[in-house]
Coordinates of C-alpha atoms and ligand atoms in Angstrom, one line a residue:
M19 CA -18.3 -5.7 -7.5
L20 CA -20.2 -3.3 -5.2
H21 CA -23.0 -3.3 -7.8
S22 CA -23.3 -7.1 -7.9
L23 CA -23.3 -7.2 -4.0
I24 CA -26.1 -4.6 -3.8
V25 CA -28.0 -6.4 -6.5
R26 CA -27.7 -9.8 -4.7
A27 CA -28.9 -8.1 -1.4
M28 CA -31.9 -6.4 -3.0
P29 CA -34.4 -9.4 -2.6
L30 CA -33.5 -9.3 1.1
V31 CA -34.6 -5.7 1.6
P32 CA -38.0 -5.8 3.5
R33 CA -41.0 -4.9 1.4
P34 CA -42.0 -1.8 3.4
I35 CA -38.5 -0.3 2.9
M36 CA -38.4 -1.2 -0.8
R37 CA -41.9 0.3 -1.1
R38 CA -40.8 3.6 0.6
V39 CA -37.8 3.9 -1.8
A40 CA -40.0 3.0 -4.8
S41 CA -42.9 5.3 -3.9
R42 CA -40.8 8.3 -5.1
Y43 CA -40.7 6.7 -8.6
I44 CA -43.9 4.6 -8.8
A45 CA -47.4 5.9 -8.2
G46 CA -48.8 2.7 -6.6
E47 CA -50.1 -0.7 -7.4
T48 CA -53.5 0.3 -8.7
L49 CA -54.8 2.3 -11.7
E50 CA -56.8 4.5 -9.3
Q51 CA -53.6 5.5 -7.4
A52 CA -51.9 6.2 -10.8
L53 CA -54.8 8.4 -12.0
E54 CA -54.8 10.3 -8.7
R55 CA -51.1 11.0 -9.2
V56 CA -51.6 12.2 -12.8
G57 CA -54.3 14.5 -11.5
H58 CA -51.9 15.8 -8.8
F59 CA -49.3 16.6 -11.5
A60 CA -51.9 18.1 -13.8
R61 CA -52.9 20.6 -11.0
A62 CA -49.2 21.5 -10.7
G63 CA -49.1 22.2 -14.5
Y64 CA -47.7 19.0 -15.8
P65 CA -49.5 16.7 -18.2
G66 CA -48.8 13.0 -17.8
V67 CA -48.0 9.6 -19.3
L68 CA -49.3 6.4 -17.7
D69 CA -47.2 3.2 -17.8
L70 CA -48.3 -0.1 -16.4
L71 CA -45.1 -1.8 -15.2
G72 CA -44.3 -5.1 -16.8
E73 CA -42.3 -6.6 -19.7
D74 CA -41.3 -9.8 -21.4
V75 CA -44.6 -11.7 -20.7
R76 CA -44.4 -15.5 -21.0
E77 CA -48.0 -16.2 -21.7
E78 CA -50.6 -14.7 -24.0
R79 CA -53.1 -14.2 -21.2
E80 CA -50.6 -11.9 -19.3
A81 CA -50.4 -9.7 -22.4
R82 CA -54.2 -9.6 -22.7
R83 CA -54.5 -8.7 -19.0
A84 CA -52.2 -5.8 -19.6
L85 CA -54.4 -4.7 -22.5
T86 CA -57.5 -4.7 -20.2
T87 CA -55.7 -2.4 -17.7
Y88 CA -54.6 -0.1 -20.5
R89 CA -58.1 0.1 -21.8
A90 CA -59.3 1.0 -18.3
A91 CA -56.5 3.6 -18.1
A92 CA -57.7 5.3 -21.3
D93 CA -61.3 5.3 -19.9
G94 CA -60.1 6.9 -16.6
I95 CA -58.1 9.5 -18.5
A96 CA -61.1 10.4 -20.6
E97 CA -63.6 10.4 -17.7
R98 CA -61.3 12.8 -15.7
S99 CA -60.5 14.9 -18.9
L100 CA -56.8 14.6 -18.2
D101 CA -54.1 15.5 -20.7
C102 CA -52.3 12.1 -20.4
H103 CA -50.8 9.6 -22.8
V104 CA -50.4 5.8 -22.3
S105 CA -47.1 4.1 -23.0
V106 CA -46.6 0.4 -23.5
K107 CA -43.5 -1.8 -23.8
P108 CA -43.7 -4.2 -26.8
T109 CA -42.7 -7.3 -24.8
H110 CA -45.5 -6.5 -22.3
F111 CA -47.9 -7.0 -25.2
G112 CA -46.2 -10.3 -26.1
L113 CA -43.6 -9.2 -28.8
N114 CA -41.2 -12.0 -27.7
L115 CA -44.0 -14.6 -27.9
D116 CA -45.4 -13.5 -31.3
S117 CA -45.1 -10.1 -33.0
S118 CA -48.6 -10.5 -34.6
L119 CA -50.1 -10.8 -31.0
A120 CA -48.3 -7.5 -30.1
L121 CA -49.6 -5.8 -33.2
E122 CA -53.2 -7.1 -32.5
L123 CA -53.1 -5.8 -28.9
Y124 CA -51.5 -2.4 -29.9
A125 CA -54.1 -2.0 -32.7
E126 CA -57.0 -2.7 -30.3
L127 CA -55.6 -0.3 -27.7
A128 CA -54.9 2.4 -30.4
A129 CA -58.5 2.3 -31.6
H130 CA -59.8 2.4 -28.0
C131 CA -57.5 5.4 -27.2
R132 CA -58.4 7.2 -30.4
E133 CA -62.1 7.2 -29.6
R134 CA -61.2 8.8 -26.3
G135 CA -58.7 11.3 -27.6
V136 CA -55.8 9.6 -25.9
F137 CA -52.3 9.2 -27.4
L138 CA -50.5 5.9 -27.3
R139 CA -46.7 5.5 -27.3
V140 CA -44.9 2.3 -28.4
E141 CA -41.8 2.1 -26.2
M142 CA -38.4 0.8 -27.2
E143 CA -36.6 -2.0 -25.4
D144 CA -33.2 -3.7 -25.9
H145 CA -31.6 -4.2 -29.3
P146 CA -32.9 -7.8 -30.1
T147 CA -36.4 -6.3 -30.2
T148 CA -35.7 -3.1 -32.3
D149 CA -36.5 -4.5 -35.7
A150 CA -39.8 -6.2 -34.6
T151 CA -40.8 -3.1 -32.7
L152 CA -40.3 -0.8 -35.7
R153 CA -42.2 -3.2 -37.9
V154 CA -45.2 -3.3 -35.5
F155 CA -45.0 0.5 -35.2
G156 CA -44.9 1.0 -39.0
E157 CA -48.1 -1.1 -39.5
L158 CA -49.8 0.5 -36.6
H159 CA -49.0 4.1 -37.6
S160 CA -50.4 3.7 -41.1
E161 CA -53.8 3.0 -39.5
H162 CA -53.7 5.0 -36.3
P163 CA -52.4 8.6 -36.2
N164 CA -52.6 8.7 -32.4
V165 CA -49.6 6.4 -32.1
G166 CA -45.9 7.3 -31.6
I167 CA -42.6 5.6 -31.1
V168 CA -39.4 5.8 -29.0
L169 CA -35.8 6.0 -30.5
Q170 CA -32.6 5.6 -28.5
S171 CA -29.6 7.8 -29.2
R172 CA -27.2 5.1 -27.8
L173 CA -27.9 2.9 -30.8
L174 CA -25.8 3.5 -33.9
R175 CA -28.6 2.4 -36.2
T176 CA -30.9 5.3 -35.0
T177 CA -29.9 7.7 -37.9
Q178 CA -31.0 5.1 -40.5
D179 CA -34.1 4.3 -38.5
I180 CA -35.1 7.9 -38.6
D181 CA -34.7 8.0 -42.4
S182 CA -36.7 4.9 -42.9
L183 CA -39.7 6.0 -40.8
S184 CA -42.5 7.6 -42.7
P185 CA -42.4 11.3 -41.7
E186 CA -46.2 11.7 -42.1
G187 CA -47.6 12.6 -38.6
L188 CA -44.5 11.2 -36.9
D189 CA -44.2 11.7 -33.1
V190 CA -41.0 10.4 -31.5
R191 CA -39.9 10.2 -27.9
M192 CA -36.1 10.5 -28.0
V193 CA -34.2 8.8 -25.2
K194 CA -30.6 7.9 -24.5
G195 CA -31.6 4.2 -24.0
V196 CA -31.8 2.5 -20.6
Y197 CA -30.4 -0.9 -21.9
I198 CA -26.6 -1.4 -21.8
E199 CA -25.9 -2.5 -25.4
P200 CA -22.8 -4.2 -27.1
E201 CA -20.0 -1.8 -28.2
D202 CA -20.2 -2.8 -31.9
I203 CA -23.8 -1.5 -32.2
A204 CA -23.9 1.3 -29.7
H205 CA -22.2 4.4 -28.3
T206 CA -20.9 3.6 -24.8
E207 CA -19.6 7.0 -23.6
P208 CA -21.8 9.8 -22.3
E209 CA -20.6 12.5 -24.8
P210 CA -21.2 10.6 -28.0
I211 CA -24.6 9.5 -26.6
R212 CA -25.5 13.2 -26.0
A213 CA -24.2 14.3 -29.4
A214 CA -26.2 11.6 -31.1
F215 CA -29.3 12.7 -29.1
V216 CA -29.0 16.3 -30.4
A217 CA -28.3 15.2 -34.0
A218 CA -31.2 12.7 -34.0
C219 CA -33.7 15.4 -32.7
E220 CA -32.5 17.9 -35.3
R221 CA -32.9 15.4 -38.1
L222 CA -36.4 14.5 -36.9
W223 CA -37.4 18.2 -36.8
E224 CA -36.0 18.8 -40.2
R225 CA -38.2 15.9 -41.4
G226 CA -41.2 17.5 -39.8
A227 CA -41.6 15.2 -36.8
R228 CA -42.8 16.2 -33.3
V229 CA -40.1 15.3 -30.8
C230 CA -40.4 14.5 -27.1
L231 CA -37.1 15.2 -25.3
A232 CA -37.0 12.5 -22.6
T233 CA -34.0 13.3 -20.4
H234 CA -33.0 14.7 -17.0
D235 CA -29.5 15.6 -18.2
Q236 CA -29.2 19.4 -17.7
A237 CA -26.3 19.9 -20.1
L238 CA -28.1 18.0 -22.8
G239 CA -31.3 19.9 -22.1
A240 CA -29.4 23.2 -22.6
R241 CA -28.1 22.0 -26.0
L242 CA -31.6 20.8 -27.0
I243 CA -33.1 24.2 -26.1
L244 CA -30.7 25.8 -28.6
S245 CA -31.9 23.4 -31.3
V246 CA -35.5 24.1 -30.3
G247 CA -34.9 27.8 -30.8
K248 CA -33.5 27.1 -34.3
L249 CA -35.9 24.4 -35.6
C250 CA -39.2 24.5 -33.7
K251 CA -42.0 26.9 -34.7
S252 CA -44.2 26.3 -31.6
H253 CA -44.9 24.1 -28.6
E254 CA -46.6 21.7 -31.0
D255 CA -43.2 20.6 -32.2
Y256 CA -41.7 19.4 -28.9
E257 CA -41.9 18.8 -25.2
F258 CA -39.7 17.6 -22.4
Q259 CA -40.6 14.3 -20.8
V260 CA -39.4 13.3 -17.4
L261 CA -39.7 10.5 -14.9
M262 CA -41.8 11.0 -11.8
G263 CA -39.4 11.5 -8.8
V264 CA -36.3 12.4 -10.9
Q265 CA -34.7 15.9 -10.9
E266 CA -38.0 17.8 -10.1
A267 CA -36.1 21.1 -9.8
L268 CA -34.9 20.8 -13.4
W269 CA -38.5 20.3 -14.7
E270 CA -39.7 23.3 -12.8
R271 CA -36.9 25.4 -14.4
W272 CA -37.8 24.2 -17.9
R273 CA -41.5 24.8 -17.2
T274 CA -41.0 28.4 -15.9
A275 CA -38.8 29.1 -18.9
G276 CA -41.8 28.3 -21.0
H277 CA -41.1 24.8 -22.2
P278 CA -43.8 22.1 -22.0
V279 CA -42.9 19.3 -19.6
R280 CA -44.8 16.0 -19.4
V281 CA -44.3 13.6 -16.4
Y282 CA -44.2 9.8 -16.8
V283 CA -46.1 8.0 -14.1
P284 CA -45.4 4.2 -13.7
F285 CA -47.7 2.0 -11.7
G286 CA -48.7 -1.6 -11.2
P287 CA -48.6 -4.7 -8.9
Q288 CA -45.3 -5.8 -10.5
W289 CA -43.3 -2.8 -9.3
R290 CA -40.9 -4.8 -7.1
A291 CA -39.8 -7.4 -9.7
Y292 CA -39.6 -4.8 -12.4
S293 CA -37.5 -2.3 -10.3
Q294 CA -35.1 -5.0 -9.3
R295 CA -34.6 -6.2 -12.8
R296 CA -34.0 -2.7 -14.1
L297 CA -31.6 -1.8 -11.3
S298 CA -29.7 -5.1 -11.6
R299 CA -29.1 -4.6 -15.4
N300 CA -28.0 -1.0 -15.3
P301 CA -25.4 0.1 -12.7
D302 CA -25.8 3.8 -13.6
L303 CA -29.5 3.6 -12.7
L304 CA -28.7 1.9 -9.4
R305 CA -26.2 4.7 -8.6
A306 CA -28.7 7.4 -9.5
V307 CA -31.4 5.9 -7.3
L308 CA -29.0 5.4 -4.3
R309 CA -27.8 9.0 -4.7
N310 CA -31.4 10.3 -4.7
A311 CA -32.3 8.1 -1.7
F312 CA -29.4 9.5 0.5
R313 CA -29.8 13.1 -0.6
Ligands
LIG9 C1 -40.2 9.9 -20.0 C2 -39.2 8.9 -20.2 C3 -39.4 7.7 -21.0 C4 -38.4 6.8 -21.3 N1 -38.7 5.7 -22.1 C5 -37.7 4.9 -22.4 C6 -37.9 3.9 -23.4 O1 -38.9 3.7 -23.9 N2 -36.8 3.1 -23.7 C7 -35.6 3.3 -23.1 O2 -34.6 2.6 -23.5 N3 -35.4 4.2 -22.2 C8 -36.4 5.1 -21.9 N4 -36.2 6.0 -20.9 C9 -34.9 6.1 -20.2 C10 -33.8 6.8 -20.9 O3 -33.3 6.0 -22.0 C11 -32.6 7.0 -19.9 O4 -32.1 5.8 -19.5 C12 -32.9 7.8 -18.7 O5 -33.7 8.9 -19.0 C13 -31.6 8.4 -18.1 O6 -30.9 9.2 -19.0 P1 -30.9 10.8 -18.9 O7 -31.0 11.3 -20.3 O8 -31.9 11.3 -17.9 O9 -29.4 11.2 -18.5 P2 -28.5 10.7 -17.3 O10 -27.2 11.3 -17.5 O11 -28.6 9.2 -17.1 O12 -29.2 11.3 -16.0 C14 -29.2 12.7 -15.7 C15 -29.5 12.9 -14.2 O13 -30.8 12.3 -13.9 C16 -30.6 11.3 -12.9 N5 -31.5 10.1 -13.2 C17 -31.7 9.7 -14.5 N6 -32.5 8.7 -14.5 C18 -32.8 8.4 -13.2 C19 -33.6 7.4 -12.5 N7 -34.3 6.5 -13.2 N8 -33.7 7.5 -11.1 C20 -33.0 8.4 -10.4 N9 -32.2 9.4 -11.0 C21 -32.1 9.4 -12.4 C22 -29.1 10.9 -12.9 O14 -28.7 10.6 -11.6 C23 -28.5 12.2 -13.4 O15 -28.2 13.0 -12.3 C24 -37.1 7.0 -20.7 C25 -36.9 8.2 -20.0 C26 -37.8 9.1 -19.8 C27 -37.5 10.3 -19.0

């Protein structure tokens, strides 16, 4: 009830206040601001990931506009010699309009990124998009080695998905999954989601994949570090990935203990609509943001 009250009140929050809260998590509206923020993290010892906020586009031209910004992002990364990936949601490239459009745009961006030495991540969204996303990734990865995927430990299907991905040059960002999914297809309690996360990472390493551990869960991180000790030969095999503005003290602890940590930097003019949508669909996320804001 409190969640739905807060969600209904969100559009009434004045823009400057919303912007102040969001500025902790979002680099700004422009690519220039985002590249500056990536440079700032780089100077502090953290490589980056750039994400243009947006999803579920309704028109092809919106998807093509996103591609133009991502191409410019790859140019900016290369010009500044930054160690930075780009990360794209499939529905931002039109997956829900036509999966062949999404494949075309990803392929164009993958080629552009490859010429500039930039890595491209295909993100994972809610379960109705999983099959199409994995199909697009499968086709893309066979042509473009600089492309990786995201898998969600919340989903029961993830173990089978790991086994059906070609292990050749596989690079996976493992996450819990930000979308609340139905009980018949997903774990719903924290501990099974954590246990599935560790099991999925171990299976991926055993299959020779590189795994990016995208979490701010300290207890889970400790379990993953034990698995890293058992199964990883070098820093080439893994890294932690974290969201800008979330649990900075934990990243610093991981980094000073010798683990690579990469920071995800979202940006874009759609920050307000995007943040409201995410917060309204996930009460845990809203709780986390409010706790951070009042701390
Ligand atoms: C780099 C990166 C990329 C991601 N990409 C995807 C993706 O492609 N698809 C997908 O479904 N999910 C993605 N996620 C989100 C992920 O699935 C989880 O929803 C999110 O990371 C929260 O889970 P957690 O493992 O951090 O653990 P939690 O137990 O949820 O959080 C641990 C601690 O971190 C705090 N925290 C976590 N997230 C936030 C936040 N956003 N704001 C404020 N505090 C927070 C919590 O309060 C808690 O104290 C990504 C996450 C990261 C870090």
